[in-house]
Coordinates of C-alpha atoms and ligand atoms in Angstrom, one line a residue:
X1 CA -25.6 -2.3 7.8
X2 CA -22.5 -2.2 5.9
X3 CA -22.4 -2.7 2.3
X4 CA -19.4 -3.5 0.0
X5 CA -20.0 -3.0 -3.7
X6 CA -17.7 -4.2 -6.4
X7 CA -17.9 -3.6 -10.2
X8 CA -16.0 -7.0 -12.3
X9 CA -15.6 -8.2 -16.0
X10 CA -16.0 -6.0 -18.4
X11 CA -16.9 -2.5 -18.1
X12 CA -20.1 -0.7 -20.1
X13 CA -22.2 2.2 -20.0
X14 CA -24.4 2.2 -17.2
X15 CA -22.4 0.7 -14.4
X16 CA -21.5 4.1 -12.4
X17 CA -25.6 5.0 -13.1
X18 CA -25.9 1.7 -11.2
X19 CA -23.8 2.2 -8.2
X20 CA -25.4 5.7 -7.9
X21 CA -28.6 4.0 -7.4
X22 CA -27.3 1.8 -5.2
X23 CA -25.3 4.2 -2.8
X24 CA -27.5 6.8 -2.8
X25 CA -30.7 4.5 -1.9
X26 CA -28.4 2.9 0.7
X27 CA -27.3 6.3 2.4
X28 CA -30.9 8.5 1.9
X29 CA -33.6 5.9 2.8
X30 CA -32.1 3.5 4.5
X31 CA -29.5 4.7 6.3
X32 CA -26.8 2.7 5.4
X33 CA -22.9 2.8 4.8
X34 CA -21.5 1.9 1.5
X35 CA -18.1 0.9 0.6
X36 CA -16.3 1.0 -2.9
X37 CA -14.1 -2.2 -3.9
X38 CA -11.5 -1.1 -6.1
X39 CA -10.7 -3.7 -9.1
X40 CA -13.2 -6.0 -8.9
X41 CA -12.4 -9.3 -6.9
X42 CA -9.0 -7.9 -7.4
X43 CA -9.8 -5.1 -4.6
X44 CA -11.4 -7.9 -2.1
X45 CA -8.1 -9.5 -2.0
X46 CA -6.1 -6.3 -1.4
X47 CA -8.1 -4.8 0.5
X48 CA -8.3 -2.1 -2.0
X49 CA -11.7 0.4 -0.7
X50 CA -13.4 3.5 -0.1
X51 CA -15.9 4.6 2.1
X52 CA -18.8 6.4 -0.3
X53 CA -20.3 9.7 0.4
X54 CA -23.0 11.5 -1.1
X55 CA -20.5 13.1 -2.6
X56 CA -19.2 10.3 -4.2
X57 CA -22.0 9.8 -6.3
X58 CA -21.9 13.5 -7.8
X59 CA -21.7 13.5 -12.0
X60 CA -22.3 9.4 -11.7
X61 CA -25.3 9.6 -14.0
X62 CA -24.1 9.6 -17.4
X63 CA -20.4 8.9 -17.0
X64 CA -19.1 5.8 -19.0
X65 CA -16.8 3.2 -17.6
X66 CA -16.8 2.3 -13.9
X67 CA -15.5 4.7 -11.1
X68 CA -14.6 1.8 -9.3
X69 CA -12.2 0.3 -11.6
X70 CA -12.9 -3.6 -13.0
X71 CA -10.8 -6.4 -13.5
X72 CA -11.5 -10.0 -15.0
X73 CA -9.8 -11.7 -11.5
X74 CA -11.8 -15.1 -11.3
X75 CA -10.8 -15.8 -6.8
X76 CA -11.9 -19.3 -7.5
X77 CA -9.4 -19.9 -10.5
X78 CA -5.7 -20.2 -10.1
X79 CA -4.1 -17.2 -10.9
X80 CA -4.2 -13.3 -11.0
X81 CA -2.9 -10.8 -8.6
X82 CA -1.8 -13.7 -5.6
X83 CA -1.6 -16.8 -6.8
X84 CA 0.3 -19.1 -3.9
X85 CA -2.7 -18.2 -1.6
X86 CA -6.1 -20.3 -0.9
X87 CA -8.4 -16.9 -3.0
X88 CA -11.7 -17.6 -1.5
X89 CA -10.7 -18.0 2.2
X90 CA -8.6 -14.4 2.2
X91 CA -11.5 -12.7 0.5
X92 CA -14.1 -14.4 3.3
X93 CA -11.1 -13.0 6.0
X94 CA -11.1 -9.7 4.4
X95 CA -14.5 -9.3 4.3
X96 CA -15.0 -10.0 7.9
X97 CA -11.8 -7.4 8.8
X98 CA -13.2 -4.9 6.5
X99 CA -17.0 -5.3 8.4
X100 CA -18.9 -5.9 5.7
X101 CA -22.8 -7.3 5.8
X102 CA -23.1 -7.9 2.5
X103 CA -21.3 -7.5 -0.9
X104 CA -23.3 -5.9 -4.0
X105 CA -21.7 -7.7 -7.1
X106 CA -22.0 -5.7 -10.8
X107 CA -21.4 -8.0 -13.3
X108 CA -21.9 -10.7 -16.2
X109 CA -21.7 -14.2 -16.6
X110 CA -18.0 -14.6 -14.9
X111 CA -19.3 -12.6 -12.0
X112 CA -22.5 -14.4 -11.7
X113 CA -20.8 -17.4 -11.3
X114 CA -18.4 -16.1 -8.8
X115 CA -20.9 -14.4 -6.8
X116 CA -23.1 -17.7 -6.3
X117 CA -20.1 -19.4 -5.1
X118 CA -19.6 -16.8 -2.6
X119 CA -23.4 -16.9 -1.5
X120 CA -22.7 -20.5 -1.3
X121 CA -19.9 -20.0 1.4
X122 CA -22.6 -18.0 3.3
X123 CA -21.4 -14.2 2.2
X124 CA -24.3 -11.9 1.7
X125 CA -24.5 -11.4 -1.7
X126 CA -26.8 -9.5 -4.2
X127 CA -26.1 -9.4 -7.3
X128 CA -27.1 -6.8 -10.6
X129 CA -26.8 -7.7 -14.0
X130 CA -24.3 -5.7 -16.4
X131 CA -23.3 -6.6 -19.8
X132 CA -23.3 -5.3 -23.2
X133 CA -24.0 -8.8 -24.7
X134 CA -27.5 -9.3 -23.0
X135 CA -26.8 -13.2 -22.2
X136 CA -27.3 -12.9 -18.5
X137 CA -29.9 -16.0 -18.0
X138 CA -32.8 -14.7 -16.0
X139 CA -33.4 -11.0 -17.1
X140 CA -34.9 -9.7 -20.2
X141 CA -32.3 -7.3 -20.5
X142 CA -28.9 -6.2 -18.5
X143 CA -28.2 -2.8 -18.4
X144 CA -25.6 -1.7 -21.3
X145 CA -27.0 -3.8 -24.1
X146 CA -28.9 -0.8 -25.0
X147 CA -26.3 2.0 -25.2
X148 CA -24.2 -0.7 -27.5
X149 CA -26.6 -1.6 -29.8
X150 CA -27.1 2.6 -30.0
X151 CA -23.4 2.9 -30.6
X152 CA -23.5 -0.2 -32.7
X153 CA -27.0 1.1 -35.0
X154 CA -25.5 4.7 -35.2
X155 CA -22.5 3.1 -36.7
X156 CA -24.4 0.6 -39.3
X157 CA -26.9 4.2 -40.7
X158 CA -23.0 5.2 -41.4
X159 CA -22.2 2.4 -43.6
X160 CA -25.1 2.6 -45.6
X161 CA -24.2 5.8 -47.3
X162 CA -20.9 5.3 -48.3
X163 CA -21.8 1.9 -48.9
X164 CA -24.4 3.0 -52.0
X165 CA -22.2 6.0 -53.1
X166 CA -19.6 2.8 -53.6
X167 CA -22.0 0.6 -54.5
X168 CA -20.3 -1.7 -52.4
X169 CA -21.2 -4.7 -49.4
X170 CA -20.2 -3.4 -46.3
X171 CA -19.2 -6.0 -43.2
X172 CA -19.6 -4.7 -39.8
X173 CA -18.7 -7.1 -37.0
X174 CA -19.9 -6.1 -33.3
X175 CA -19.6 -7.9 -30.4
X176 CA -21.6 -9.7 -28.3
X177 CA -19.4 -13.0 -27.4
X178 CA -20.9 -16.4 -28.0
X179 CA -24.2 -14.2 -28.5
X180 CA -25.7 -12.6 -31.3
X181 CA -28.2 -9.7 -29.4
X182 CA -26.0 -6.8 -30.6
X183 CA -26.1 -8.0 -33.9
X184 CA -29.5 -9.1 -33.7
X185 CA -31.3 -5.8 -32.3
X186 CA -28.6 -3.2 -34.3
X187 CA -28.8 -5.4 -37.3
X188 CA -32.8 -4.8 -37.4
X189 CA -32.7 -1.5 -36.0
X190 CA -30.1 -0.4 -38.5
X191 CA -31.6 -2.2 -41.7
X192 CA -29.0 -4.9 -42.4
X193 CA -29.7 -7.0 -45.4
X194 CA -27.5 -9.8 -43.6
X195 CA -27.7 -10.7 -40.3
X196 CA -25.7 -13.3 -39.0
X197 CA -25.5 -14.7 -35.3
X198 CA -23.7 -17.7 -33.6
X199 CA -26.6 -19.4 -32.6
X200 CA -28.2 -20.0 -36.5
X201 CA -25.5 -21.6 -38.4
X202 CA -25.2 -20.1 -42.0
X203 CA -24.4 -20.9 -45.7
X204 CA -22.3 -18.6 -47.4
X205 CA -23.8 -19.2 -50.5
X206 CA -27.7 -17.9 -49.4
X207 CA -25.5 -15.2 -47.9
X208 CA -23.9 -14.4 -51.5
X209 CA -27.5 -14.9 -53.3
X210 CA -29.0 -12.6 -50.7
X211 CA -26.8 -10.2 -52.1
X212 CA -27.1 -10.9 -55.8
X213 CA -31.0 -11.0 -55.8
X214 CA -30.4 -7.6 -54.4
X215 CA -28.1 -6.0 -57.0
X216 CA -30.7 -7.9 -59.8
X217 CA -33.3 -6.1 -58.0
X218 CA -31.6 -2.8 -58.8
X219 CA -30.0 -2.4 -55.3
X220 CA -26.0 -2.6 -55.9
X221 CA -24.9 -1.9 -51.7
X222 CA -25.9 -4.0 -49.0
X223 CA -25.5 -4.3 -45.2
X224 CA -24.1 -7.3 -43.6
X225 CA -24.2 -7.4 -40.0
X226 CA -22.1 -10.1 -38.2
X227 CA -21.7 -11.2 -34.6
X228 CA -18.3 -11.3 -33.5
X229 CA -18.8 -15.3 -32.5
X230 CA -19.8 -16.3 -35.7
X231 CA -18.4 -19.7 -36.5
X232 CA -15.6 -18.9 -39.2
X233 CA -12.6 -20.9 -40.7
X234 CA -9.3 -21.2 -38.9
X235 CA -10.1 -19.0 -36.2
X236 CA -10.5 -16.0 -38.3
X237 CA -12.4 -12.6 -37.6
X238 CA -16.1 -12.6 -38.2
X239 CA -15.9 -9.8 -40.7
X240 CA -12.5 -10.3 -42.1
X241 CA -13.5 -13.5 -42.9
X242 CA -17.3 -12.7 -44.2
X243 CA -15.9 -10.3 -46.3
X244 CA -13.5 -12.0 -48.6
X245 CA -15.9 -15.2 -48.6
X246 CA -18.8 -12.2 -50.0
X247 CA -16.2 -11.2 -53.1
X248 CA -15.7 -14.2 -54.0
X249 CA -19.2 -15.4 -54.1
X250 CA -20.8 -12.5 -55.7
X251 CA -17.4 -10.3 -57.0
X252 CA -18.8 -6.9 -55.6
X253 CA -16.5 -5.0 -54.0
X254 CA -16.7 -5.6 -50.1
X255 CA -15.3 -4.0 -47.0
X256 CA -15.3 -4.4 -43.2
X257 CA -15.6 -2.8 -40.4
X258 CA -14.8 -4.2 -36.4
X259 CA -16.6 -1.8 -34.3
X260 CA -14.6 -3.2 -31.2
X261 CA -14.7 -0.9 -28.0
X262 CA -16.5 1.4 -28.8
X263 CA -19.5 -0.5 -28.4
X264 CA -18.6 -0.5 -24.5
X265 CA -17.2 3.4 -24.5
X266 CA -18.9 6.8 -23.3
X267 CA -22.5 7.8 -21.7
X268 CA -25.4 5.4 -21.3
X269 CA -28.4 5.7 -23.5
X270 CA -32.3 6.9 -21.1
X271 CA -33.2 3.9 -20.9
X272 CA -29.8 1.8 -19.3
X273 CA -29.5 5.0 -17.4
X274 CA -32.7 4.0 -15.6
X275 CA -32.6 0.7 -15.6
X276 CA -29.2 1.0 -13.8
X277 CA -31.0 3.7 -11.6
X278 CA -34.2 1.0 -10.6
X279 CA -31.9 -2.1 -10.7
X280 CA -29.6 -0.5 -8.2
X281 CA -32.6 0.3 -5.6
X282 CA -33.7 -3.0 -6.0
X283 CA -30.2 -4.6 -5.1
X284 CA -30.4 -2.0 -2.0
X285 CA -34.5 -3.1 -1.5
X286 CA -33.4 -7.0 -1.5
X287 CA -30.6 -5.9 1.3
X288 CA -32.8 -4.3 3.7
X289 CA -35.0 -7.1 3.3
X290 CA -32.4 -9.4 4.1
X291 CA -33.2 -11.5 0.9
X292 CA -29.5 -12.9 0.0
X293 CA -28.4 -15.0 -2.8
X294 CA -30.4 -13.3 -5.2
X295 CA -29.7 -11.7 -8.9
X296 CA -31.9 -8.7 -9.7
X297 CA -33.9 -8.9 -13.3
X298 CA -35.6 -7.2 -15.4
X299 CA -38.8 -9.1 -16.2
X300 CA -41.7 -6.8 -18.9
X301 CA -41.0 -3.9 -17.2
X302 CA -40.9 -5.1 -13.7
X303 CA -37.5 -5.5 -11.4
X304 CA -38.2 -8.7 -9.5
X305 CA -35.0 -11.2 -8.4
X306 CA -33.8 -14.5 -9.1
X307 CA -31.8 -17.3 -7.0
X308 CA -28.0 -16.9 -7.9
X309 CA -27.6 -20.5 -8.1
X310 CA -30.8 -20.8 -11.2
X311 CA -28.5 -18.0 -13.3
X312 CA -24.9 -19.5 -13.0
X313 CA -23.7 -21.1 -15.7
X314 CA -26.1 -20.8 -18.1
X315 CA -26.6 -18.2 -21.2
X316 CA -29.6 -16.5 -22.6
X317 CA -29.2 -16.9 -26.6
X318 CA -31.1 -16.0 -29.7
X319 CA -33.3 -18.1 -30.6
X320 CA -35.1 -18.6 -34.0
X321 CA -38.7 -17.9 -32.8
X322 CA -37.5 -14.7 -31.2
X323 CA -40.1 -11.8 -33.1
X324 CA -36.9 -10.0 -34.7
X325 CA -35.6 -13.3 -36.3
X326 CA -39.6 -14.0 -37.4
X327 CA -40.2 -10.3 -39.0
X328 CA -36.7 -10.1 -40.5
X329 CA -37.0 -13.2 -42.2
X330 CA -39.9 -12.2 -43.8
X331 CA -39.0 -8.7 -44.9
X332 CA -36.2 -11.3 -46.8
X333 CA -33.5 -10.6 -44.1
X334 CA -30.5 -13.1 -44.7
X335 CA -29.8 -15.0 -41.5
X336 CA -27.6 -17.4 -42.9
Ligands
F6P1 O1 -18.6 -9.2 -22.4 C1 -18.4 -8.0 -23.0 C2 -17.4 -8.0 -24.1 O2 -17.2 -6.7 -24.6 C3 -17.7 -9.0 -25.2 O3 -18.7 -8.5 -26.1 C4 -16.3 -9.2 -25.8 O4 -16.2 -10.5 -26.5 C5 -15.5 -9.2 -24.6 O5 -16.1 -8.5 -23.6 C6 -14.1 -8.6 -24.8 O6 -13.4 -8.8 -23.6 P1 -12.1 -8.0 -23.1 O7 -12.5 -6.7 -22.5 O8 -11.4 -8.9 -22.1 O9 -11.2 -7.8 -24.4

C-alpha cells in the first residue's frame, strides 16, 4: 500500500505532529510506504514528492508550520499554478503514474471540499481535520484551535495590565474567519469584558454601556475581544473599527491590537500535539481498513470518522446556547 499525504490551506501548529502520526503508524505497524506532496494540490499537479523515511519524521513533534509546504490551490477552480489544463483529470493521471493507493488530505474547509470531490471521482481519500478556526463540521475540535486560542489568551492576560495602569479599553481582534471560536474560548479564558462573534449580531451601544457600568462600578480598563469577521461598516477591521466606535460612545481612551499570524506561528500546545498524534493513526487505521471517503473527528474524547460528503460545505459556528456564551452572559459578559 502506497500512501500520498498532502498538507493544503492554511498552515497551524500541529500539522507536522500529524503527519508524524500518520507516517510513522504507516511505516512501523503496518508496513506501509508513505509519500510527501509538496504544496498542497499544488504538488499533485507537479508532481512535486518525496518518499518518507523514519527519518523523515525526526524533530516532527513540536515544530510549527508544515514540512510539507501548503498552498491555497483549489484543482477544481480555474486558476493557480496551470491554468489552460482540465486540474482534476492531471492530478487523477498523476496519481496513477506516481502509484498511489490512497491520498491522506490535512486540511480545512477548502480542502474538505476538494477532497470529497476527489473521493467522488473514486480516489482513495481520507481526510484529517486542521484549522485554527475550529469550523470543520463534524468534529468537536480540529487540531490547532487550541495552540491559537493559547497564543491568542497569552496575548489578552498582556492587555490587561497595561490596559489598568492606562486605565484604558483595550481591542484585540483574533482570527477565526466567518467564526467566532478563537474569540469565544480566548475571550473566556482570558477574562474579556466584551466578547464579540459573527454569529450574534451586536449593538454598539450595550457594548459602550458595558463599559461605562464598569468604570461606574470603579473599574476604569476593560477587555474587548473581537472576532476578525465581525460585521463592521464599510469593510473595516474588526478592531480598528470597534475601537473608534468604543471612544466615541463612552470617551475612554481605547486602543487595538490585531494579533494576526501569530495565532497560526510556532510549537503546538499537549493537547493539538496529541490530537494530531491519535488523529493521524486513525487516518492510517481507516486505510488499512480500506474505509475511503471518510473525515476523521474528534467526538468527547473519541476519534471516530465521518462521510466526506456530510462535512463539505457546511461550517460549525457558535451558537448562543453553547455553555461559554450561557456562563459568560451571566457573569455580565457583553456579547453584543
Ligand atoms: O483559516 C485560518 C486563517 O488563519 C483564518 O483565521 C484567516 O482568516 C485566514 O486563515 C487567513 O488566510 P491567509 O493565510 O490566506 O491570509
Amino acid at each position: 500500500m502506497r500512501i500520498g499525504i498532502l498538507t493544503s490551506g492554511g498552515d497551524c501548529p500541529g500539522i507536522n505532529a500529524t503527519i508524524r502520526g500518520v507516517c510513522k503508524t504507516a511505516i512501523h505497524h503496518y508496513g506501509m510506504e508513505v509519500i510527501g506532496i509538496h504544496s498542497g494540490f499544488q504538488g499533485l499537479l507537479t508532481k512535486d514528492t518525496e518518499v518518507f523515511t523514519d527519518k523523515s519524521m525526526s524533530g516532527l513533534l513540536n515544530l510549527g508550520g508544515t514540512m510539507l509546504g501548503t498552498s491555497r490551490e483549489k484543482p477544481f477552480k480555474k486558476g493557480g499554478i496551470v491554468s489552460d489544463v482540465d486540474k482534476p483529470a492531471l492530478i487523477m493521471k498523476n496519481i496513477r503514474e506516481i502509484g498511489l493507493d490512497c491520498l491522506v488530505c490535512i486540511g480545512g474547509n477548502g480542502t474538505q471540499k476538494t477532497a470529497a470531490k476527489f473521493a467522488a471521482l473514486g480516489v482513495n481519500v481520507v481526510s484529517v481535520p486542521k484549522t485554527i478556526d475550529n469550523d470543520i463540521w463534524g468534529t468537536d475540535f480540529s487540531f490547532g484551535f487550541d495552540s491559537a486560542v493559547s497564543i491568542a489568551t497569552d496575548a489578552i492576560d498582556r492587555l490587561h495590565s497595561t490596559a489598568s495602569s492606562h486605565k484604558r479599553v483595550m481591542v484585540i481582534e483574533v482570527m477565526g474567519h466567518k467564526a467566532g471560536w478563537i474569540a469565544l474560548y480566548s475571550g473566556m479564558a482570558g477574562g474579556g469584558d466584551v466578547i464579540l462573534v459573527p454569529e450574534i449580531p451586536y449593538n454598539i451601544k450595550n457594548v459602550g454601556a458595558t463599559i461605562l457600568n464598569r468604570l461606574k462600578k470603579g473599574k476604569p480598563y476593560s477587555i474587548v475581544v473581537v472576532a476578525e469577521g465581525i460585521v463592521t461598516d464599510r469593510g473595516k477591521r474588526a478592531a480598528a473599527y470597534i475601537a473608534q466606535e468604543i471612544e466615541y460612545e463612552t470617551g475612554i481612551e481605547t486602543r487595538e491590537t490585531v494579533l494576526g499570524y501569530i495565532q497560526r506561528g510556532g510549537s503546538p500546545t499537549p493537547f493539538d500535539r496529541n490530537l494530531s498524534t491519535r488523529m493521524g493513526g486513525h487516518a492510517t487505521e481507516l486505510i488499512a481498513k480500506g474505509e475511503f471517503g471518510r473525515m476523521i473527528a474528534l467526538k468527547g474524547n473519541e476519534i471516530s470518522s465521518i462521510p466526506l460528503e456530510e462535512v463539505a460545505g457546511k461550517l460549525k459556528l457558535v451558537t448562543e446556547d453553547h455553555d461559554l456564551v450561557i456562563q459568560g452572559r451571566r457573569m455580565g459578559i457583553c456579547f453584543g
